[in-house]
Amino acid sequence: MPIRERGPVTSPASTSATLGDAEVRALRADFPILAEHVGGHPLVYLDSGATAQQPLAVLDAVDDFVRHRNAAVHRGAHTLAAEATEEFEDARATVAAFVGARPEEIVWTTNATEAINIVAYGVSNASVGRGGAEARRFAIGPGDEIVATELEHHANLIPWQELAARTGASLRIVHLEDDGTLREDELASVIGERTRIVAVAHVSNVLGTVTPVERIVALAHAVGALVVLDACQSVPHRPVDVAALGVDFAAFSGHKMLGPTGVGVLWGRRELLDALPPVLTGGSMITTVSLESAEYLPAPQRFEAGTQKVAQAIGLAAAVRYLEAIGMERVREHEERLARRLLEGVSALPGMTVLGPPAGVDRGGLVSLVVDGVHAHDVGQYLDEAGIAVRVGHHCAQPLHRRFGVTATVRASTYLYTTEEEVDAFLDRLASVRSFFRVAR
Amino acid sequence: MTGGLDQLYGDLIVDHAERRVGAGLLEDPDVRSHQVNPTCGDEIWLDLAVDPERPDAVHIAWEGHGCLISQGSASMLAELLDGAPRAELPARIAAVREMLHSRGTIAGDEDVLGDAVALAGVSRYVARVKCAMLAWVALEDAVARLP
């Protein structure tokens, strides 16, 4: 039975160069949740940096798959199993093309955290001799160094702390300038002959800083080190070509790019993924198994043990098609415009401090700030009362917050469906937060 | 203050967050508990010292940083319970917890909880219950470890 045709993904026509107000308002109709009200107020969703909302194209793709083709993949020979497998692999190809990768270089994970841990534990396994001769290139031990930065999300820091602790390697840190950029001098001095792995975020989830990935790759590769890129805040918001960037591994999450929760991606250069020892072992990742030992499939299957998140992967591919139809450069420009409006608006308010690079430099479409005299949780509560959803807390980046002498910040993050009116609603409400809490009258 | 936030940020809570009754750690506590709210990084250190004159009573002091709810709650705790009989502490902690987990259905008894009855409104805001409980969890931990 042939694979049945699936309907095209609907999305607004991307005719104009920039993503204009009218187009943004029109595409908001694709996101049912954006019409919700919170406490009697229209929802103003400024927390896409934590999790993005899903368009009908994604909801429908998941629904359609589960209703009509749901089956386990890469096992079974019945029609549904074949259709599910084909759609699952089509999804892989769609996501691969979106980031400049080959399909076999895309490993489905639960989230970006798992993706980074697969690399860390794969290296760990290689370090105790697993994976044979081809995995020896990954082995690290005492005297070797892993480099991370002060702006990392905990997901790109703690796995390396743990890897260092297990192997006896040292973890070294590149610190931040006051403007939230990486210290150039430290990049050059910390990445050195002993460096084996450099772990860095592409875009900071707190500061919006865009890190100098190409320079980091050059420094790392000059000493034979691998670069692991946390692309969670870049792939959803700007064009990213992992191969062109030159990194060795990259991780990103489906739910931050209009897709479902429960699916993320590990990308790795093919020769690396084929040599890296698997972490989760079990069904569907083997060639031959005896009672004593097993041979493993090449990537990506060697990292995909057990029943897979099929519907989620298909939903993520639908999200990618939606983003492609709009155009990632237009998404980036739109968010850049909103970030400027946010930055200028917050800067005009007394008693507010913005962390991270100023407007005018290349940065992510989010703003984290501190309100003098009012704790971030209290600010968030005051905003929520008006239907405005922001993230408050340390955003899984405690060392970064400590660097700036704060425990928690308020983060407003934008996406392609965010409007200028929403930014203004946030700024208006923020303007009265200090008087509400009596630190300014 | 206006709207539903009145319930959350009552005058008593804001007042306590400013006054910080009992803030400033003891020089030689018998027990110190350190508690962190992992979602926001807020921290509290809470000291207990048995009163040498009245061995059944404890002195309470604390230090910390956090939102109005966590700071106001710690101040209320100290005002209510500094010098209180040790034997009474578990019941007071239980009463606060019951009220805070009640989703607005238990008002709290002022004779038992003092100013902390003002925290009743917090119980409607599930995400903030941890903030209000932080000091009380520290007290519970410290009492459990008191020699």
Coordinates of C-alpha atoms in Angstrom, one line a residue:
Chain A
M1 CA 0.0 0.0 0.0
P2 CA 1.4 3.4 -1.0
I3 CA 2.1 6.0 1.6
R4 CA -1.0 8.1 1.7
E5 CA -0.7 11.8 0.8
R6 CA -0.8 14.2 3.6
G7 CA -2.1 17.7 3.2
P8 CA 0.2 20.7 2.9
V9 CA 0.9 22.8 5.9
T10 CA -1.0 26.1 5.9
S11 CA 0.9 29.2 6.7
P12 CA 0.8 32.8 5.8
A13 CA 2.3 33.8 2.5
S14 CA 5.7 35.1 3.0
T15 CA 5.7 37.8 0.3
S16 CA 7.1 40.9 2.0
A17 CA 10.7 41.2 3.1
T18 CA 9.9 41.9 6.7
L19 CA 7.4 40.2 8.9
G20 CA 5.0 43.1 9.2
D21 CA 2.3 43.8 11.8
A22 CA -0.5 42.7 9.6
E23 CA 1.1 39.4 8.9
V24 CA 1.9 38.8 12.5
R25 CA -1.7 39.5 13.5
A26 CA -2.8 37.1 10.8
L27 CA -0.5 34.3 11.7
R28 CA -1.6 34.6 15.4
A29 CA -4.9 33.0 14.2
D30 CA -2.8 29.8 13.6
F31 CA -2.1 29.6 17.4
P32 CA -5.3 29.0 19.3
I33 CA -3.8 29.5 22.7
L34 CA -3.0 33.1 21.9
A35 CA -6.7 33.9 22.1
E36 CA -6.9 32.7 25.7
H37 CA -7.7 35.1 28.5
V38 CA -5.9 35.0 31.9
G39 CA -7.7 36.5 34.8
G40 CA -10.1 38.3 32.4
H41 CA -7.2 39.8 30.4
P42 CA -6.1 38.8 27.0
L43 CA -3.0 36.6 27.3
V44 CA 0.2 38.4 26.6
Y45 CA 2.6 35.5 26.2
L46 CA 6.2 36.6 26.6
D47 CA 7.7 33.3 27.7
S48 CA 8.5 31.7 24.4
G49 CA 12.1 31.3 25.5
A50 CA 10.9 28.7 28.0
T51 CA 8.3 27.1 25.7
A52 CA 6.8 28.3 22.5
Q53 CA 3.2 27.9 21.5
Q54 CA 2.1 25.5 18.8
P55 CA 0.3 26.3 15.6
L56 CA -2.6 24.4 14.3
A57 CA -0.3 22.9 11.7
V58 CA 1.5 21.1 14.5
L59 CA -1.5 20.1 16.4
D60 CA -3.2 18.8 13.3
A61 CA -0.1 16.9 12.1
V62 CA 0.1 15.1 15.5
D63 CA -3.6 14.5 15.6
D64 CA -3.7 13.2 12.0
F65 CA -0.8 10.9 12.6
V66 CA -2.2 9.5 15.8
R67 CA -5.7 9.1 14.3
H68 CA -4.7 7.5 11.1
R69 CA -1.1 6.0 11.1
N70 CA 0.0 5.5 14.7
A71 CA 2.3 2.5 15.0
A72 CA 5.8 1.7 16.4
V73 CA 8.6 2.5 14.0
H74 CA 11.4 0.4 12.6
R75 CA 9.7 -2.8 13.6
G76 CA 6.8 -4.7 12.2
A77 CA 5.8 -5.0 8.5
H78 CA 2.1 -4.0 8.5
T79 CA 0.9 -0.9 6.6
L80 CA 0.6 1.4 9.6
A81 CA 4.1 0.4 10.8
A82 CA 5.5 1.2 7.3
E83 CA 3.7 4.5 7.1
A84 CA 4.7 5.5 10.6
T85 CA 8.3 4.6 9.9
E86 CA 8.3 6.6 6.6
E87 CA 6.8 9.6 8.2
F88 CA 9.1 9.4 11.2
E89 CA 12.1 9.4 8.8
D90 CA 10.6 12.1 6.7
A91 CA 10.5 14.2 9.8
R92 CA 14.1 13.5 10.5
A93 CA 15.0 14.7 6.9
T94 CA 12.9 17.8 7.3
V95 CA 14.6 18.8 10.6
A96 CA 18.0 18.0 9.1
A97 CA 17.5 20.2 6.1
F98 CA 16.3 23.0 8.4
V99 CA 19.7 23.1 10.2
G100 CA 22.0 22.3 7.2
A101 CA 22.5 18.7 8.3
R102 CA 22.1 15.2 6.8
P103 CA 19.2 13.0 8.0
E104 CA 21.5 10.4 9.6
E105 CA 23.1 13.1 11.7
I106 CA 19.9 13.9 13.5
V107 CA 19.2 11.9 16.7
W108 CA 15.8 12.2 18.3
T109 CA 16.1 12.9 22.0
T110 CA 13.6 13.8 24.6
N111 CA 14.9 17.3 24.9
A112 CA 18.1 19.3 24.5
T113 CA 19.2 18.3 28.0
E114 CA 19.1 14.6 27.0
A115 CA 21.0 15.5 23.8
I116 CA 23.9 17.1 25.7
N117 CA 23.9 14.2 28.2
I118 CA 24.2 11.7 25.3
V119 CA 27.4 13.4 24.3
A120 CA 28.8 13.6 27.8
Y121 CA 27.9 10.0 28.7
G122 CA 29.1 8.8 25.3
V123 CA 32.5 10.4 26.0
S124 CA 32.4 8.9 29.5
N125 CA 31.7 5.5 28.1
A126 CA 34.6 5.9 25.6
S127 CA 36.8 7.0 28.5
V128 CA 36.3 3.6 30.2
G129 CA 37.1 1.8 27.0
R130 CA 33.7 1.2 25.5
G131 CA 33.1 1.6 21.8
G132 CA 36.4 0.0 20.7
A133 CA 39.2 1.6 18.8
E134 CA 37.0 4.1 16.9
A135 CA 35.8 5.6 20.2
R136 CA 39.2 6.2 21.5
R137 CA 39.3 9.7 20.0
F138 CA 36.7 10.7 22.6
A139 CA 38.4 9.2 25.7
I140 CA 39.4 11.8 28.3
G141 CA 41.0 11.6 31.7
P142 CA 43.3 13.4 34.2
G143 CA 45.2 16.2 32.6
D144 CA 42.5 16.8 30.0
E145 CA 40.3 19.8 30.1
I146 CA 36.6 20.5 29.3
V147 CA 35.8 24.2 28.7
A148 CA 32.3 25.7 29.4
T149 CA 31.3 29.3 29.9
E150 CA 29.8 31.4 32.6
L151 CA 26.6 32.0 30.6
E152 CA 25.6 28.4 30.2
H153 CA 22.2 27.0 31.0
H154 CA 22.6 24.3 33.7
A155 CA 21.9 21.7 30.9
N156 CA 25.2 22.7 29.2
L157 CA 27.1 22.9 32.5
I158 CA 26.2 20.2 34.9
P159 CA 26.7 17.3 32.4
W160 CA 30.3 18.6 32.0
Q161 CA 30.8 18.9 35.7
E162 CA 29.7 15.3 36.0
L163 CA 31.9 14.2 33.1
A164 CA 34.9 15.9 34.7
A165 CA 34.1 14.2 38.0
R166 CA 33.8 10.8 36.5
T167 CA 36.9 10.9 34.3
G168 CA 39.3 13.1 36.4
A169 CA 39.4 15.7 33.7
S170 CA 39.2 19.4 34.7
L171 CA 36.4 21.8 33.9
R172 CA 37.5 25.3 33.0
I173 CA 35.3 28.3 32.6
V174 CA 35.3 31.3 30.2
H175 CA 33.9 34.2 32.2
L176 CA 31.7 37.1 31.1
E177 CA 32.3 40.8 30.5
D178 CA 29.9 43.2 32.2
D179 CA 28.0 43.6 29.0
G180 CA 27.2 39.9 28.9
T181 CA 29.7 38.9 26.2
L182 CA 32.3 36.2 26.6
R183 CA 35.7 37.5 27.7
E184 CA 37.8 37.4 24.5
D185 CA 41.1 37.2 26.3
E186 CA 39.9 34.1 28.3
L187 CA 38.6 32.4 25.2
A188 CA 42.2 32.5 23.8
S189 CA 43.9 31.6 27.1
V190 CA 41.5 29.0 28.5
I191 CA 41.1 27.0 25.2
G192 CA 44.5 25.4 24.9
E193 CA 46.5 22.2 24.3
R194 CA 44.7 20.3 27.1
T195 CA 41.2 21.2 25.9
R196 CA 39.3 18.2 24.6
I197 CA 35.7 19.6 24.6
V198 CA 34.3 23.1 24.4
A199 CA 30.7 23.5 25.5
V200 CA 29.0 26.8 24.7
A201 CA 25.5 28.2 24.0
H202 CA 24.9 29.8 20.7
V203 CA 22.5 32.4 22.2
S204 CA 22.2 33.0 25.9
N205 CA 18.8 32.1 27.3
V206 CA 19.2 34.9 29.9
L207 CA 21.2 37.7 28.3
G208 CA 20.5 37.2 24.6
T209 CA 24.2 37.3 23.9
V210 CA 25.2 35.7 20.6
T211 CA 28.5 34.0 21.2
P212 CA 31.3 34.0 18.7
V213 CA 30.9 30.4 17.6
E214 CA 33.1 30.6 14.6
R215 CA 36.0 32.0 16.6
I216 CA 35.4 29.3 19.3
V217 CA 35.4 26.6 16.7
A218 CA 38.7 27.9 15.2
L219 CA 40.3 27.9 18.7
A220 CA 39.0 24.5 19.6
H221 CA 39.8 22.8 16.4
A222 CA 43.3 24.2 16.4
V223 CA 43.9 22.1 19.5
G224 CA 41.9 19.1 18.4
A225 CA 39.0 19.8 20.7
L226 CA 35.3 19.1 20.0
V227 CA 32.7 21.9 20.1
V228 CA 29.3 21.1 21.6
L229 CA 26.8 23.8 20.8
D230 CA 23.6 24.5 22.9
A231 CA 21.5 25.8 20.1
C232 CA 18.2 25.9 22.1
Q233 CA 17.9 29.7 21.7
S234 CA 19.2 30.0 18.2
V235 CA 17.6 27.3 16.0
P236 CA 14.1 28.5 16.9
H237 CA 14.8 32.1 16.3
R238 CA 17.3 32.6 13.4
P239 CA 18.8 30.8 10.5
V240 CA 21.3 28.2 11.7
D241 CA 23.5 26.0 9.6
V242 CA 25.3 23.6 11.9
A243 CA 27.7 22.4 9.2
A244 CA 28.6 25.9 8.2
L245 CA 29.1 26.9 11.8
G246 CA 31.7 24.1 12.0
V247 CA 30.7 22.8 15.4
D248 CA 30.9 19.1 16.2
F249 CA 27.7 18.5 18.1
A250 CA 24.6 20.7 18.6
A251 CA 21.5 20.3 20.7
F252 CA 18.0 21.9 20.5
S253 CA 14.5 21.4 21.7
G254 CA 11.3 20.9 19.8
H255 CA 9.0 22.8 22.2
K256 CA 11.0 26.0 21.9
M257 CA 10.4 26.1 18.1
L258 CA 6.6 25.6 17.9
G259 CA 6.8 21.9 18.3
P260 CA 5.5 19.5 20.9
T261 CA 7.2 18.8 24.2
G262 CA 9.0 15.5 24.6
V263 CA 11.2 15.8 21.5
G264 CA 14.6 17.3 21.0
V265 CA 17.5 16.9 18.7
L266 CA 21.1 15.9 19.0
W267 CA 23.0 16.8 15.8
G268 CA 26.5 15.5 15.4
R269 CA 28.9 15.2 12.5
R270 CA 28.3 11.8 11.0
E271 CA 31.8 10.3 11.6
L272 CA 31.6 11.4 15.3
L273 CA 28.1 10.0 15.9
D274 CA 29.0 6.7 14.3
A275 CA 32.0 6.4 16.6
L276 CA 30.5 7.7 19.8
P277 CA 29.5 4.8 22.2
P278 CA 25.8 4.6 22.8
V279 CA 24.3 5.7 26.2
L280 CA 20.9 4.2 26.4
T281 CA 21.0 0.6 25.2
G282 CA 18.3 -1.9 24.4
G283 CA 15.9 -2.6 21.6
S284 CA 16.1 -1.1 18.1
M285 CA 19.7 0.1 18.3
I286 CA 21.5 -3.2 17.6
T287 CA 22.6 -5.4 14.7
T288 CA 23.3 -8.7 16.4
V289 CA 22.9 -9.7 20.0
S290 CA 24.2 -12.7 21.9
L291 CA 23.7 -13.4 25.6
E292 CA 27.1 -12.0 26.2
S293 CA 27.4 -8.9 24.0
A294 CA 25.9 -6.8 21.2
E295 CA 26.8 -5.0 18.1
Y296 CA 25.4 -1.6 17.6
L297 CA 23.8 0.1 14.6
P298 CA 25.3 3.3 13.2
A299 CA 23.9 6.7 14.1
P300 CA 21.2 7.8 14.5
Q301 CA 19.6 4.4 15.5
R302 CA 22.4 3.6 18.0
F303 CA 21.2 6.5 20.1
E304 CA 17.5 5.7 19.8
A305 CA 17.0 2.7 22.0
G306 CA 13.4 1.7 22.8
T307 CA 10.1 2.9 21.4
Q308 CA 10.5 6.4 19.9
K309 CA 8.5 9.6 20.2
V310 CA 7.0 9.3 16.8
A311 CA 4.1 11.7 17.0
Q312 CA 6.3 14.3 18.6
A313 CA 8.9 14.0 15.9
I314 CA 6.2 14.4 13.3
G315 CA 4.9 17.4 15.1
L316 CA 8.3 18.9 15.2
A317 CA 8.7 18.5 11.4
A318 CA 5.4 20.3 11.0
A319 CA 6.7 23.1 13.1
V320 CA 9.8 23.3 11.0
R321 CA 7.7 23.5 7.8
Y322 CA 5.7 26.3 9.4
L323 CA 8.9 28.2 10.3
E324 CA 10.4 27.6 6.8
A325 CA 7.3 29.0 5.2
I326 CA 7.7 32.2 7.1
G327 CA 11.4 32.3 6.7
M328 CA 13.9 32.3 9.6
E329 CA 15.7 35.5 8.6
R330 CA 12.3 37.2 8.8
V331 CA 11.7 35.7 12.2
R332 CA 15.1 36.9 13.4
E333 CA 14.4 40.4 12.1
H334 CA 11.0 40.5 13.7
E335 CA 12.4 39.5 17.1
E336 CA 15.3 41.9 16.7
R337 CA 12.8 44.7 16.3
L338 CA 10.8 43.6 19.3
A339 CA 14.0 43.3 21.4
R340 CA 14.9 46.8 20.5
R341 CA 11.5 48.0 21.6
L342 CA 11.8 46.1 24.8
L343 CA 15.3 47.3 25.6
E344 CA 14.5 50.9 24.8
G345 CA 11.2 50.7 26.7
V346 CA 12.8 49.2 29.8
S347 CA 15.7 51.5 29.7
A348 CA 13.3 54.5 29.8
L349 CA 11.8 53.3 33.1
P350 CA 13.4 54.4 36.4
G351 CA 14.8 51.7 38.7
M352 CA 15.2 49.0 36.1
T353 CA 18.5 47.3 35.1
V354 CA 18.8 45.2 31.9
L355 CA 21.3 42.4 31.8
G356 CA 23.1 41.6 28.7
P357 CA 24.1 43.4 25.5
P358 CA 22.4 46.7 24.5
A359 CA 20.2 47.2 21.5
G360 CA 22.1 47.6 18.3
V361 CA 24.3 44.5 18.6
D362 CA 23.3 41.1 17.3
R363 CA 21.3 39.5 20.2
G364 CA 18.4 37.2 20.9
G365 CA 14.9 38.5 21.1
L366 CA 14.6 38.5 24.8
V367 CA 15.3 40.8 27.7
S368 CA 16.1 39.9 31.3
L369 CA 15.9 42.7 33.9
V370 CA 16.0 43.5 37.6
V371 CA 13.6 45.9 39.2
D372 CA 15.3 47.8 42.0
G373 CA 13.6 46.9 45.3
V374 CA 11.2 44.4 43.9
H375 CA 11.9 40.7 43.7
A376 CA 11.5 39.0 40.3
H377 CA 8.8 36.7 41.6
D378 CA 6.8 39.6 42.8
V379 CA 7.2 41.4 39.5
G380 CA 6.1 38.3 37.7
Q381 CA 3.0 38.0 39.9
Y382 CA 2.1 41.6 39.2
L383 CA 2.5 41.1 35.5
D384 CA 0.5 37.8 35.6
E385 CA -2.3 39.7 37.3
A386 CA -2.6 41.6 34.0
G387 CA -2.4 38.4 31.9
I388 CA 1.2 38.9 31.0
A389 CA 3.3 35.8 31.1
V390 CA 7.0 36.2 31.7
R391 CA 9.7 33.9 33.2
V392 CA 11.0 34.8 36.6
G393 CA 13.8 33.1 38.5
H394 CA 17.3 32.1 37.6
H395 CA 16.3 30.5 34.3
C396 CA 18.5 27.5 35.0
A397 CA 21.6 29.7 35.0
Q398 CA 22.5 30.3 38.6
P399 CA 26.2 31.0 38.0
L400 CA 25.3 33.6 35.4
H401 CA 23.0 35.4 37.9
R402 CA 25.6 35.2 40.6
R403 CA 28.1 36.8 38.2
F404 CA 25.8 39.8 38.0
G405 CA 25.1 39.9 41.7
V406 CA 21.4 38.8 41.5
T407 CA 19.5 35.7 42.4
A408 CA 16.6 36.1 40.0
T409 CA 15.6 38.2 37.0
V410 CA 12.4 38.8 35.0
R411 CA 12.7 37.7 31.4
A412 CA 10.4 38.7 28.6
S413 CA 11.0 36.6 25.5
T414 CA 9.5 37.1 22.0
Y415 CA 8.7 34.9 19.0
L416 CA 7.3 35.3 15.6
Y417 CA 3.8 35.7 16.9
T418 CA 4.7 38.5 19.4
T419 CA 3.3 41.9 18.6
E420 CA 4.5 45.4 19.4
E421 CA 1.2 45.9 21.3
E422 CA 2.2 43.0 23.6
V423 CA 5.6 44.5 24.2
D424 CA 3.9 47.8 25.0
A425 CA 1.4 46.1 27.4
F426 CA 4.4 44.6 29.2
L427 CA 6.2 47.9 29.4
D428 CA 3.0 49.7 30.6
R429 CA 2.4 47.3 33.4
L430 CA 6.1 47.2 34.3
A431 CA 6.1 51.0 34.6
S432 CA 3.8 50.8 37.7
V433 CA 5.3 47.8 39.4
R434 CA 7.6 49.8 41.7
S435 CA 4.8 52.1 42.9
F436 CA 2.6 49.0 43.5
F437 CA 5.2 47.5 45.8
R438 CA 5.8 51.0 47.3
V439 CA 9.5 51.3 46.4
A440 CA 8.6 54.4 44.4
R441 CA 5.6 56.7 44.8
Chain B
M1 CA -3.4 47.8 46.4
T2 CA -6.1 46.7 43.9
G3 CA -7.5 43.5 42.4
G4 CA -6.8 39.9 43.3
L5 CA -3.3 40.8 44.3
D6 CA -4.7 42.2 47.6
Q7 CA -5.2 38.7 48.8
L8 CA -1.6 37.8 48.0
Y9 CA 0.2 41.0 49.0
G10 CA -1.7 42.0 52.1
D11 CA -0.5 44.9 54.1
L12 CA 0.8 42.7 56.9
I13 CA 3.0 40.7 54.6
V14 CA 4.5 43.8 53.0
D15 CA 4.9 45.3 56.4
H16 CA 6.7 42.3 57.7
A17 CA 8.9 42.0 54.6
E18 CA 10.1 45.5 55.4
R19 CA 10.5 45.1 59.1
R20 CA 12.2 41.8 58.9
V21 CA 11.5 40.8 62.6
G22 CA 14.3 38.4 63.8
A23 CA 16.6 39.1 60.9
G24 CA 20.3 38.7 61.8
L25 CA 21.8 35.3 62.5
L26 CA 22.9 34.2 66.0
E27 CA 26.5 34.1 67.0
D28 CA 26.4 30.6 68.4
P29 CA 23.2 28.8 67.3
D30 CA 22.5 25.2 68.4
V31 CA 21.2 24.5 64.9
R32 CA 21.3 26.3 61.6
S33 CA 19.1 25.3 58.7
H34 CA 19.8 26.5 55.2
Q35 CA 16.9 26.1 52.7
V36 CA 16.8 27.1 49.1
N37 CA 13.8 27.5 46.8
P38 CA 15.2 25.8 43.7
T39 CA 12.9 27.5 41.2
C40 CA 14.0 31.1 42.1
G41 CA 17.2 30.6 44.1
D42 CA 15.8 32.3 47.2
E43 CA 17.6 31.2 50.3
I44 CA 17.1 31.3 54.1
W45 CA 19.3 30.5 57.0
L46 CA 17.4 29.9 60.2
D47 CA 19.0 29.6 63.6
L48 CA 17.7 28.0 66.7
A49 CA 19.3 28.4 70.2
V50 CA 17.9 26.9 73.4
D51 CA 17.4 29.5 76.0
P52 CA 19.8 28.8 78.9
E53 CA 17.4 30.2 81.4
R54 CA 14.4 28.3 80.1
P55 CA 15.6 25.1 78.4
D56 CA 12.1 24.4 77.0
A57 CA 12.2 27.5 74.9
V58 CA 14.1 28.5 71.8
H59 CA 15.4 31.6 70.3
I60 CA 14.9 32.0 66.5
A61 CA 16.8 34.2 64.1
W62 CA 17.1 34.2 60.4
E63 CA 18.7 35.8 57.4
G64 CA 17.9 35.4 53.7
H65 CA 16.9 37.0 50.5
G66 CA 13.8 36.5 48.4
C67 CA 10.4 37.7 47.4
L68 CA 8.0 39.7 49.6
I69 CA 6.2 36.5 50.4
S70 CA 9.2 34.5 51.6
Q71 CA 10.6 37.4 53.5
G72 CA 7.3 38.5 55.1
S73 CA 6.7 34.9 56.1
A74 CA 10.1 34.5 57.8
S75 CA 9.5 37.8 59.7
M76 CA 6.0 36.6 60.8
L77 CA 7.5 33.3 61.9
A78 CA 10.2 35.0 64.1
E79 CA 7.7 37.4 65.6
L80 CA 5.3 34.6 66.5
L81 CA 7.7 31.9 67.7
D82 CA 10.9 33.5 69.1
G83 CA 11.0 32.4 72.7
A84 CA 8.2 29.9 72.2
P85 CA 8.2 26.5 73.9
R86 CA 9.9 23.9 71.7
A87 CA 7.1 21.4 72.2
E88 CA 4.7 23.9 70.4
L89 CA 6.7 24.3 67.3
P90 CA 5.6 21.2 65.3
A91 CA 1.9 22.0 65.7
R92 CA 2.5 25.6 64.5
I93 CA 4.4 24.5 61.5
A94 CA 1.7 21.9 60.7
A95 CA -1.0 24.6 61.0
V96 CA 0.8 26.9 58.5
R97 CA 1.3 24.1 56.1
E98 CA -2.3 23.0 56.3
M99 CA -3.5 26.6 55.6
L100 CA -1.0 27.1 52.8
H101 CA -2.0 23.9 51.0
S102 CA -5.7 24.5 51.4
R103 CA -6.2 26.4 48.1
G104 CA -8.0 29.1 50.0
T105 CA -10.3 26.9 52.0
I106 CA -8.7 27.3 55.5
A107 CA -8.4 30.8 56.9
G108 CA -6.0 29.9 59.7
D109 CA -6.4 30.6 63.4
E110 CA -4.9 33.8 64.6
D111 CA -4.4 32.5 68.1
V112 CA -2.1 29.8 66.6
L113 CA -0.5 31.6 63.7
G114 CA -0.5 35.3 64.8
D115 CA 0.2 37.6 61.8
A116 CA 0.9 34.5 59.7
V117 CA -2.8 34.2 59.1
A118 CA -2.2 36.9 56.5
L119 CA -0.5 34.2 54.5
A120 CA -3.9 32.5 53.9
G121 CA -4.3 34.4 50.6
V122 CA -1.1 32.8 49.3
S123 CA -2.7 29.4 49.3
R124 CA -4.8 30.4 46.2
Y125 CA -1.5 31.0 44.3
V126 CA -0.1 27.5 44.1
A127 CA 3.2 28.7 42.6
R128 CA 3.8 30.8 45.6
V129 CA 3.2 28.4 48.4
K130 CA 6.8 27.3 48.4
C131 CA 7.8 31.0 48.9
A132 CA 5.6 31.2 52.0
M133 CA 6.7 27.8 53.3
L134 CA 10.5 28.4 53.0
A135 CA 11.1 29.7 56.5
W136 CA 8.7 27.2 58.0
V137 CA 10.5 24.3 56.3
A138 CA 13.8 25.7 57.7
L139 CA 12.2 25.8 61.2
E140 CA 11.0 22.3 60.8
D141 CA 14.4 21.0 59.7
A142 CA 16.1 22.9 62.5
V143 CA 13.7 21.6 65.2
A144 CA 14.2 18.0 63.9
R145 CA 18.0 18.4 64.4
L146 CA 17.9 20.2 67.7
P147 CA 19.8 18.3 70.3

